[in-house]
Amino acid sequence: MIDQGLNWVTVRRPQSESTHREHGGYGVTPIRTCVGCRRRASVGELLRIVAEDGRLVVDTRRRLPGRGAWLHPDLECLSKAERRRAFPRALRVLGALDASGMRHDVKRLAESCTDSGSSRVQSETRKQVDPS
């Protein structure tokens, strides 16, 4: 186009809320899918599960290396995931994984979530920064 003394105007297309969320909108938490019930939820409502030496481990700090699978802190979701054999698929591991040790952790976390009335699995702990 030829500029004939006209002012150029930048036109922005309106973004839908979902587009804004997908591209890292401010204050939006990541969304993951539970391998048990296949419902989507924020990472604060789900447990991260990793495979370690042929067994499933709850990654409470979300820092263990490797692929993670996400699960609601609910024994029903755990049972569905085990019945569907979702953990080996989600974690891309060959063979069966031992979930007996993790079952106790999920049960304990499920009880703590219902006792406190909070849906948060892990409360966010951030370092306090001195503003001065």
PDB file of C-alpha atoms in Angstrom:
ATOM      1  CA  MET A   1       0.000   0.000   0.000  1.00  0.00           C
ATOM      2  CA  ILE A   2       1.096   3.525  -0.690  1.00  0.00           C
ATOM      3  CA  ASP A   3       1.095   6.048   2.121  1.00  0.00           C
ATOM      4  CA  GLN A   4      -0.739   9.070   0.705  1.00  0.00           C
ATOM      5  CA  GLY A   5      -0.439  11.228   3.792  1.00  0.00           C
ATOM      6  CA  LEU A   6      -2.936   9.096   5.680  1.00  0.00           C
ATOM      7  CA  ASN A   7      -2.300   8.175   9.266  1.00  0.00           C
ATOM      8  CA  TRP A   8      -1.591   4.504   9.749  1.00  0.00           C
ATOM      9  CA  VAL A   9      -3.854   2.853  12.252  1.00  0.00           C
ATOM     10  CA  THR A  10      -3.032  -0.383  13.921  1.00  0.00           C
ATOM     11  CA  VAL A  11      -6.064  -2.588  14.143  1.00  0.00           C
ATOM     12  CA  ARG A  12      -6.022  -5.310  16.769  1.00  0.00           C
ATOM     13  CA  ARG A  13      -8.333  -8.240  16.440  1.00  0.00           C
ATOM     14  CA  PRO A  14     -10.230  -8.982  19.645  1.00  0.00           C
ATOM     15  CA  GLN A  15      -8.968 -12.113  21.338  1.00  0.00           C
ATOM     16  CA  SER A  16     -11.334 -14.539  22.930  1.00  0.00           C
ATOM     17  CA  GLU A  17     -10.769 -15.439  26.562  1.00  0.00           C
ATOM     18  CA  SER A  18      -9.657 -18.951  25.644  1.00  0.00           C
ATOM     19  CA  THR A  19      -7.044 -17.617  23.223  1.00  0.00           C
ATOM     20  CA  HIS A  20      -5.773 -15.213  25.860  1.00  0.00           C
ATOM     21  CA  ARG A  21      -5.545 -18.055  28.396  1.00  0.00           C
ATOM     22  CA  GLU A  22      -3.756 -20.393  25.978  1.00  0.00           C
ATOM     23  CA  HIS A  23      -1.075 -17.832  25.239  1.00  0.00           C
ATOM     24  CA  GLY A  24      -0.108 -17.096  28.823  1.00  0.00           C
ATOM     25  CA  GLY A  25      -2.531 -14.467  30.019  1.00  0.00           C
ATOM     26  CA  TYR A  26      -1.620 -12.778  33.282  1.00  0.00           C
ATOM     27  CA  GLY A  27      -2.620 -14.647  36.413  1.00  0.00           C
ATOM     28  CA  VAL A  28      -3.767 -17.808  34.669  1.00  0.00           C
ATOM     29  CA  THR A  29      -2.668 -21.170  36.056  1.00  0.00           C
ATOM     30  CA  PRO A  30      -1.752 -24.063  33.751  1.00  0.00           C
ATOM     31  CA  ILE A  31      -4.481 -26.602  32.993  1.00  0.00           C
ATOM     32  CA  ARG A  32      -3.819 -30.362  32.975  1.00  0.00           C
ATOM     33  CA  THR A  33      -5.981 -33.447  32.425  1.00  0.00           C
ATOM     34  CA  CYS A  34      -6.504 -36.084  35.125  1.00  0.00           C
ATOM     35  CA  VAL A  35      -5.473 -39.518  33.811  1.00  0.00           C
ATOM     36  CA  GLY A  36      -8.256 -41.132  35.856  1.00  0.00           C
ATOM     37  CA  CYS A  37     -11.433 -39.214  35.066  1.00  0.00           C
ATOM     38  CA  ARG A  38     -10.082 -37.289  32.029  1.00  0.00           C
ATOM     39  CA  ARG A  39     -11.431 -33.976  33.376  1.00  0.00           C
ATOM     40  CA  ARG A  40      -9.354 -30.828  33.011  1.00  0.00           C
ATOM     41  CA  ALA A  41      -8.295 -28.917  36.126  1.00  0.00           C
ATOM     42  CA  SER A  42      -5.652 -26.447  37.239  1.00  0.00           C
ATOM     43  CA  VAL A  43      -2.317 -27.870  38.388  1.00  0.00           C
ATOM     44  CA  GLY A  44      -3.108 -26.775  41.945  1.00  0.00           C
ATOM     45  CA  GLU A  45      -5.998 -29.229  42.100  1.00  0.00           C
ATOM     46  CA  LEU A  46      -4.054 -32.215  40.752  1.00  0.00           C
ATOM     47  CA  LEU A  47      -1.188 -34.424  41.928  1.00  0.00           C
ATOM     48  CA  ARG A  48       1.848 -34.949  39.731  1.00  0.00           C
ATOM     49  CA  ILE A  49       2.783 -38.627  39.470  1.00  0.00           C
ATOM     50  CA  VAL A  50       6.151 -39.834  38.142  1.00  0.00           C
ATOM     51  CA  ALA A  51       7.678 -43.274  37.532  1.00  0.00           C
ATOM     52  CA  GLU A  52      10.739 -44.037  39.633  1.00  0.00           C
ATOM     53  CA  ASP A  53      12.424 -47.476  39.486  1.00  0.00           C
ATOM     54  CA  GLY A  54       9.282 -49.261  38.278  1.00  0.00           C
ATOM     55  CA  ARG A  55       6.951 -47.732  40.846  1.00  0.00           C
ATOM     56  CA  LEU A  56       4.663 -44.717  40.887  1.00  0.00           C
ATOM     57  CA  VAL A  57       5.599 -41.829  43.162  1.00  0.00           C
ATOM     58  CA  VAL A  58       3.630 -38.702  44.106  1.00  0.00           C
ATOM     59  CA  ASP A  59       5.779 -35.675  43.272  1.00  0.00           C
ATOM     60  CA  THR A  60       4.524 -33.265  45.941  1.00  0.00           C
ATOM     61  CA  ARG A  61       7.084 -30.564  45.130  1.00  0.00           C
ATOM     62  CA  ARG A  62       6.654 -31.024  41.359  1.00  0.00           C
ATOM     63  CA  ARG A  63      10.404 -31.113  40.855  1.00  0.00           C
ATOM     64  CA  LEU A  64      11.264 -34.761  40.132  1.00  0.00           C
ATOM     65  CA  PRO A  65      12.774 -35.399  36.691  1.00  0.00           C
ATOM     66  CA  GLY A  66      10.961 -37.123  33.877  1.00  0.00           C
ATOM     67  CA  ARG A  67       7.471 -37.139  32.476  1.00  0.00           C
ATOM     68  CA  GLY A  68       4.594 -36.584  34.830  1.00  0.00           C
ATOM     69  CA  ALA A  69       1.003 -37.758  34.861  1.00  0.00           C
ATOM     70  CA  TRP A  70      -1.672 -35.718  36.609  1.00  0.00           C
ATOM     71  CA  LEU A  71      -4.317 -37.152  38.924  1.00  0.00           C
ATOM     72  CA  HIS A  72      -7.034 -35.812  41.216  1.00  0.00           C
ATOM     73  CA  PRO A  73      -6.327 -36.639  44.892  1.00  0.00           C
ATOM     74  CA  ASP A  74      -9.234 -39.087  44.826  1.00  0.00           C
ATOM     75  CA  LEU A  75      -9.146 -42.867  45.162  1.00  0.00           C
ATOM     76  CA  GLU A  76     -11.856 -43.183  42.512  1.00  0.00           C
ATOM     77  CA  CYS A  77      -9.675 -41.391  39.948  1.00  0.00           C
ATOM     78  CA  LEU A  78      -6.742 -43.604  40.929  1.00  0.00           C
ATOM     79  CA  SER A  79      -8.856 -46.743  40.467  1.00  0.00           C
ATOM     80  CA  LYS A  80     -10.059 -45.563  37.046  1.00  0.00           C
ATOM     81  CA  ALA A  81      -6.494 -44.801  35.960  1.00  0.00           C
ATOM     82  CA  GLU A  82      -5.274 -48.221  37.087  1.00  0.00           C
ATOM     83  CA  ARG A  83      -8.208 -50.008  35.434  1.00  0.00           C
ATOM     84  CA  ARG A  84      -7.581 -48.187  32.132  1.00  0.00           C
ATOM     85  CA  ARG A  85      -3.772 -48.713  32.428  1.00  0.00           C
ATOM     86  CA  ALA A  86      -3.317 -44.980  31.979  1.00  0.00           C
ATOM     87  CA  PHE A  87      -0.068 -44.519  33.906  1.00  0.00           C
ATOM     88  CA  PRO A  88       2.275 -46.501  31.620  1.00  0.00           C
ATOM     89  CA  ARG A  89       0.750 -44.738  28.603  1.00  0.00           C
ATOM     90  CA  ALA A  90       0.930 -41.232  30.105  1.00  0.00           C
ATOM     91  CA  LEU A  91       4.456 -41.723  31.435  1.00  0.00           C
ATOM     92  CA  ARG A  92       5.592 -43.597  28.300  1.00  0.00           C
ATOM     93  CA  VAL A  93       6.944 -46.525  30.282  1.00  0.00           C
ATOM     94  CA  LEU A  94       6.924 -50.129  29.106  1.00  0.00           C
ATOM     95  CA  GLY A  95       5.411 -52.715  31.429  1.00  0.00           C
ATOM     96  CA  ALA A  96       3.372 -52.455  34.594  1.00  0.00           C
ATOM     97  CA  LEU A  97       4.078 -49.949  37.356  1.00  0.00           C
ATOM     98  CA  ASP A  98       3.653 -50.614  41.086  1.00  0.00           C
ATOM     99  CA  ALA A  99       1.060 -48.238  42.545  1.00  0.00           C
ATOM    100  CA  SER A 100       0.765 -49.759  46.030  1.00  0.00           C
ATOM    101  CA  GLY A 101       2.979 -47.172  47.750  1.00  0.00           C
ATOM    102  CA  MET A 102       1.305 -44.309  45.951  1.00  0.00           C
ATOM    103  CA  ARG A 103      -2.183 -45.471  46.947  1.00  0.00           C
ATOM    104  CA  HIS A 104      -1.436 -44.645  50.594  1.00  0.00           C
ATOM    105  CA  ASP A 105      -0.224 -41.149  49.672  1.00  0.00           C
ATOM    106  CA  VAL A 106      -3.287 -40.458  47.512  1.00  0.00           C
ATOM    107  CA  LYS A 107      -5.597 -41.667  50.283  1.00  0.00           C
ATOM    108  CA  ARG A 108      -3.857 -39.416  52.830  1.00  0.00           C
ATOM    109  CA  LEU A 109      -4.000 -36.400  50.510  1.00  0.00           C
ATOM    110  CA  ALA A 110      -7.647 -37.056  49.654  1.00  0.00           C
ATOM    111  CA  GLU A 111      -8.536 -37.091  53.346  1.00  0.00           C
ATOM    112  CA  SER A 112      -6.593 -33.908  54.031  1.00  0.00           C
ATOM    113  CA  CYS A 113      -8.366 -32.119  51.159  1.00  0.00           C
ATOM    114  CA  THR A 114     -11.815 -33.087  52.450  1.00  0.00           C
ATOM    115  CA  ASP A 115     -10.947 -32.265  56.070  1.00  0.00           C
ATOM    116  CA  SER A 116      -9.720 -28.758  55.339  1.00  0.00           C
ATOM    117  CA  GLY A 117     -12.450 -28.083  52.764  1.00  0.00           C
ATOM    118  CA  SER A 118      -9.832 -26.918  50.285  1.00  0.00           C
ATOM    119  CA  SER A 119      -9.403 -28.252  46.778  1.00  0.00           C
ATOM    120  CA  ARG A 120      -5.749 -27.225  46.692  1.00  0.00           C
ATOM    121  CA  VAL A 121      -3.359 -30.142  46.880  1.00  0.00           C
ATOM    122  CA  GLN A 122      -0.304 -28.093  47.632  1.00  0.00           C
ATOM    123  CA  SER A 123      -0.440 -24.566  48.943  1.00  0.00           C
ATOM    124  CA  GLU A 124       1.836 -22.265  47.067  1.00  0.00           C
ATOM    125  CA  THR A 125       4.878 -21.259  49.025  1.00  0.00           C
ATOM    126  CA  ARG A 126       6.846 -18.392  47.627  1.00  0.00           C
ATOM    127  CA  LYS A 127       9.846 -16.659  48.979  1.00  0.00           C
ATOM    128  CA  GLN A 128       9.194 -13.281  50.471  1.00  0.00           C
ATOM    129  CA  VAL A 129      11.198 -10.591  48.741  1.00  0.00           C
ATOM    130  CA  ASP A 130      12.159  -7.452  50.602  1.00  0.00           C
ATOM    131  CA  PRO A 131      10.905  -4.533  48.449  1.00  0.00           C
ATOM    132  CA  SER A 132      13.535  -2.121  49.711  1.00  0.00           C
TER     133      SER A 132
END
